[in-house]
Coordinates of C-alpha atoms in Angstrom, one line a residue:
Chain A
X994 CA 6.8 12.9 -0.8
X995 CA 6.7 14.0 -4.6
X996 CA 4.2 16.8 -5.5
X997 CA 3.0 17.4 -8.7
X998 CA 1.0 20.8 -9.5
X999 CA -0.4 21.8 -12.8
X1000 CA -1.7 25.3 -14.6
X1001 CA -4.0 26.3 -15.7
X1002 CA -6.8 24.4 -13.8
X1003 CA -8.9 25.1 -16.8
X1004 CA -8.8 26.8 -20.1
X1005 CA -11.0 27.5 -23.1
X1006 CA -9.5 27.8 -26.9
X1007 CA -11.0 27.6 -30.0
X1008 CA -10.8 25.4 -32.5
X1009 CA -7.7 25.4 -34.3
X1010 CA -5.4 27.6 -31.5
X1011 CA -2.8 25.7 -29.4
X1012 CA -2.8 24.9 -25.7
X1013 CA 0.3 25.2 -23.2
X1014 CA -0.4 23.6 -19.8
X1015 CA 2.3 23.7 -17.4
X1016 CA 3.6 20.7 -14.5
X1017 CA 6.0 21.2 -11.9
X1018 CA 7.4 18.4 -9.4
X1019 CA 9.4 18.7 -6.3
X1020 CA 10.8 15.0 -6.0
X1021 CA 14.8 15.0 -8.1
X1022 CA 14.1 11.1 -7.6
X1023 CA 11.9 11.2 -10.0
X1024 CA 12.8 10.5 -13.9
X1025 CA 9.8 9.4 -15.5
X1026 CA 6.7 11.5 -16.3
X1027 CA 3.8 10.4 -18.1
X1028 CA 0.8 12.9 -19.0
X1029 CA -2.9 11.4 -19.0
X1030 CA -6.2 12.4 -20.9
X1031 CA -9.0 11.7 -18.7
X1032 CA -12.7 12.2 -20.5
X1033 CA -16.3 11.2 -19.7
X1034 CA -16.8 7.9 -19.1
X1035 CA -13.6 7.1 -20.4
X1036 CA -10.2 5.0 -19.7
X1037 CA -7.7 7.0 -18.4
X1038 CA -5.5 7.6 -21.7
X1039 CA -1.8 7.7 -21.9
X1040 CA -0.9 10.4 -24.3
X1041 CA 3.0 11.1 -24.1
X1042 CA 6.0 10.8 -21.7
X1043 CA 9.5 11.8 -21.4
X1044 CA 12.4 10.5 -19.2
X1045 CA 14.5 13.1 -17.1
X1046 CA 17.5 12.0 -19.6
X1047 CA 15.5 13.5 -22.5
X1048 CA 14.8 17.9 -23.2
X1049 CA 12.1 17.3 -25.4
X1050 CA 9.9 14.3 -27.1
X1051 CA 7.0 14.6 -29.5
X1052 CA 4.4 13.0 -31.4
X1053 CA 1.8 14.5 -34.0
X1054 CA 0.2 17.5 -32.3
X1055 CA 1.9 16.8 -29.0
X1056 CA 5.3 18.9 -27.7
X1057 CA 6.5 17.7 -24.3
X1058 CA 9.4 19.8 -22.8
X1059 CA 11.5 19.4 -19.4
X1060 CA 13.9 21.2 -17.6
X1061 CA 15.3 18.9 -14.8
X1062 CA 17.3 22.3 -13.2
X1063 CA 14.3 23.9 -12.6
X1064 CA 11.8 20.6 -12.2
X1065 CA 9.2 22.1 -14.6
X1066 CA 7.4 20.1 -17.7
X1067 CA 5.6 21.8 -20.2
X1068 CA 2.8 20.2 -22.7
X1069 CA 2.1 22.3 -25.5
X1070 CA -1.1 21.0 -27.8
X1071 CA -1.1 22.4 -31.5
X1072 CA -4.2 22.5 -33.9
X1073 CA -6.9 21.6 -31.4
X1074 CA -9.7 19.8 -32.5
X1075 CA -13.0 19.2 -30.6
X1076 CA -11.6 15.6 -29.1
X1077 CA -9.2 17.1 -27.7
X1078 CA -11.5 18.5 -24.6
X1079 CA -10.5 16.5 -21.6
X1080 CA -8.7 16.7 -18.7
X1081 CA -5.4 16.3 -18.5
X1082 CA -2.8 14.9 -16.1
X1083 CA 0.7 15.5 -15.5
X1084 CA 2.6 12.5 -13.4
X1085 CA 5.8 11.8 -11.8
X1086 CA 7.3 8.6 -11.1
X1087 CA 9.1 9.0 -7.5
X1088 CA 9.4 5.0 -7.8
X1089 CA 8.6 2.3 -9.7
X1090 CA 5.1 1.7 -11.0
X1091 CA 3.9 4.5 -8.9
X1092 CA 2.9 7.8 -10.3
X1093 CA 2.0 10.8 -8.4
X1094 CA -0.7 12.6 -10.6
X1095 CA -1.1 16.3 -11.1
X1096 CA -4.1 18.5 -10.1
X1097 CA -5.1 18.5 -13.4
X1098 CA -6.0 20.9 -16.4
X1099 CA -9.5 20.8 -18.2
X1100 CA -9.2 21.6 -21.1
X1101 CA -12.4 22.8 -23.2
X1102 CA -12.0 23.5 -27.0
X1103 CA -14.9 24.8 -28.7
X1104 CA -16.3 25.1 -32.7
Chain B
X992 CA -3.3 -4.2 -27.3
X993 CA -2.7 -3.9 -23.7
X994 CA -5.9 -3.4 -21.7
X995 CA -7.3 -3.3 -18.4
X996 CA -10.9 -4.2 -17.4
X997 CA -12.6 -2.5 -14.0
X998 CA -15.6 -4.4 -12.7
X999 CA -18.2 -3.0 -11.4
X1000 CA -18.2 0.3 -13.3
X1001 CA -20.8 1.8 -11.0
X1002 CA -21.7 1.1 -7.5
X1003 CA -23.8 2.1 -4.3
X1004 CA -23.4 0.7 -1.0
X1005 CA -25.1 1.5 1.8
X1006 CA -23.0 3.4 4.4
X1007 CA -21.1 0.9 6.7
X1008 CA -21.2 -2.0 4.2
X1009 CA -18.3 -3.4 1.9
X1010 CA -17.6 -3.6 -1.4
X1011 CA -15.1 -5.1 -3.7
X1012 CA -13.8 -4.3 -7.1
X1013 CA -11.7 -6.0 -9.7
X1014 CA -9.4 -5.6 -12.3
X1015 CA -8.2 -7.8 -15.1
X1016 CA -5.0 -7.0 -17.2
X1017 CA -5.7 -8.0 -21.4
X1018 CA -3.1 -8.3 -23.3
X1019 CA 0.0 -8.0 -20.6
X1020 CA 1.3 -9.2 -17.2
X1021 CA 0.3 -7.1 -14.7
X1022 CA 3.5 -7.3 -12.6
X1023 CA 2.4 -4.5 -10.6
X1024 CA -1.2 -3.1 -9.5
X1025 CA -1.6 0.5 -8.5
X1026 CA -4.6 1.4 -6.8
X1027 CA -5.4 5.3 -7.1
X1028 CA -8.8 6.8 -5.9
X1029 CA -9.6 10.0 -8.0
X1030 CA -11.9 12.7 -6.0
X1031 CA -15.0 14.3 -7.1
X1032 CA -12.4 17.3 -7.2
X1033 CA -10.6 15.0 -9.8
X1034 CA -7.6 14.9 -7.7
X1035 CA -6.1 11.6 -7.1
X1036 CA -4.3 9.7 -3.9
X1037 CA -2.7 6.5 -4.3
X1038 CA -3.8 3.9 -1.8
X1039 CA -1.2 0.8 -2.7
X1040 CA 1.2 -0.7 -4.8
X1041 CA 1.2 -3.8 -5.1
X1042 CA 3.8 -6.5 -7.1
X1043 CA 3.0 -10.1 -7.6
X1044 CA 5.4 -12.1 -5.4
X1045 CA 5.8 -8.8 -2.6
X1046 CA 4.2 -7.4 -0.3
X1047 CA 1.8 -5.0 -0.9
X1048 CA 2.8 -1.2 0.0
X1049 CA 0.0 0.8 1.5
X1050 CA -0.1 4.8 1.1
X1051 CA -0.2 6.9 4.4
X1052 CA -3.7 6.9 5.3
X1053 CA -4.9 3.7 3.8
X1054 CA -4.6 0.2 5.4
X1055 CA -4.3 -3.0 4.5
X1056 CA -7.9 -3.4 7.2
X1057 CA -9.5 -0.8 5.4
X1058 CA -8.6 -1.6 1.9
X1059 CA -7.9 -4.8 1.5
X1060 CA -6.0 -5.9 -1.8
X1061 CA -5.7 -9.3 -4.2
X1062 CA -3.0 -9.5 -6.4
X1063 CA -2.9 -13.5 -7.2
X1064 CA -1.4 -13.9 -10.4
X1065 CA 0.1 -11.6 -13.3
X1066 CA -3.8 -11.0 -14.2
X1067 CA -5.8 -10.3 -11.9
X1068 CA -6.4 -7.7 -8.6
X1069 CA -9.2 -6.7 -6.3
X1070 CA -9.5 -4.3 -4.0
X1071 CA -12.3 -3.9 -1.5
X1072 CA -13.8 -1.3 0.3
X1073 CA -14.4 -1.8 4.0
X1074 CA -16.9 -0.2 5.8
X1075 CA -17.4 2.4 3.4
X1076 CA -18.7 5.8 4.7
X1077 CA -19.4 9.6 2.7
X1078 CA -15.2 10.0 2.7
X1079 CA -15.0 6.9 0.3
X1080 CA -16.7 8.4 -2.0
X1081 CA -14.8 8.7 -5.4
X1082 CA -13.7 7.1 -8.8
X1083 CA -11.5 4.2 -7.4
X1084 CA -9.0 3.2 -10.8
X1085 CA -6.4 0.4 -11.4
X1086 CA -2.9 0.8 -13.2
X1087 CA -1.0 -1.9 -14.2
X1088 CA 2.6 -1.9 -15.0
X1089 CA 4.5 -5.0 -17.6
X1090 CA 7.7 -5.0 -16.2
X1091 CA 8.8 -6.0 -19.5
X1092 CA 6.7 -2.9 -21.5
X1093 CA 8.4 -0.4 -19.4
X1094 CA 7.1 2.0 -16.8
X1095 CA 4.1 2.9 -18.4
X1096 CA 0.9 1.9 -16.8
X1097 CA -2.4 1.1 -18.3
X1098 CA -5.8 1.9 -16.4
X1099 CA -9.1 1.1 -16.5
X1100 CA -12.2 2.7 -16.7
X1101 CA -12.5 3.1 -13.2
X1102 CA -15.5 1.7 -10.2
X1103 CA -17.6 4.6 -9.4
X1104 CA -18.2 4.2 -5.6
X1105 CA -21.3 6.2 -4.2
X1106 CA -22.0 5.7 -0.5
X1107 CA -25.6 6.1 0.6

């Protein structure tokens, strides 16, 4: 079945820098891949996806590029602020309404 | 908006006993119900996927005697817990999927399942 892995497991910036976290899949039958924010006692929030049709989406301070060839996603994060500390997921969709979630990165952004 | 509501948020159960936990869709029609359990690790494994009006498909390892799923109208599902031991330990979390919003699901907060 699909396999999602995700790196860093964890990173630290400060304030202000930019974050890259990296997703690969193995599954070509996937096409849609949404990315998560998971905090503290918090709903798991959708944050951005992209469709294996599409190179590149994004929105405010979130980049979100693919390459289908090599089956590799990358989220890049600009101008981190304090909320932004969370984990966050990588997903493929191998079917309809079912994601396989990454390992996921935790990301901690401090003052 | 487009919410979904997890009940209980927290739970213990003593080892051996059951447990149930719902979810409620707000604001869309949950045509399908994903059941995920996330790991203290924070890794996640899907149990099922269910659709209103189809069977429910059950991940390898999980069954339908061991998790147990309700999916009776385009609001509601439950999912118990049977016999819980230490392995069912985890953050158990609901997606639902609006056929007609697209592929993207929503999810609750999440039960908390600790197993004494």
């Amino acid at each position: 079945g699909e396999q999602v892995e995700q790196l860093p497991s964890s990173l630290i910036v400060q304030e202000g820098a930019s974050v890259l976290i990296n997703c690969s899949y193995t599954d070509s039958a996937s096409v849609y891949f949404p990315w998560y924010k998971q905090e503290p006692g918090k709903r798991l929030q959708f944050i951005i996806d992209i469709r294996s049709n599409m190179e590149r989406k994004q929105t405010q301070r979130l980049t979100l590029l693919f390459d289908k060839k090599t089956k590799h996603l990358s989220l890049h994060i600009t101008a981190t602020q304090p909320g932004d500390s969370a984990i966050y997921f990588c997903s493929a969709s191998p079917s309809l309404g079912k994601l396989q979630f990454g390992t996921g990165t935790q990301v901690v952004v401090t003052p | 908006g487009a919410l979904v509501y997890q009940y209980p948020r927290r739970t213990i159960c003593k080892s051996g006993t059951s447990m149930r936990m719902e979810c409620q869709a707000v604001g869309f029609q949950a045509t399908s119900v994903a059941w995920y359990r996330q790991s203290p690790q924070k890794t996640f494994e899907l149990i099922a996927l269910s659709t209103v009006n189809s069977a429910i498909k059950y991940e390898q390892n999980f069954t339908q005697e061991k998790f147990p799923i309700s999916h009776p109208n385009l609001s509601f599902s439950s999912m118990t817990v049977l016999n819980a031991y230490l392995e069912d330990r985890g953050l158990y979390l609901c997606g639902a999927r609006d056929q007609g919003l697209g592929e993207r699901l929503f999810f609750g907060h999440g039960t908390k399942l600790s197993v004494l």
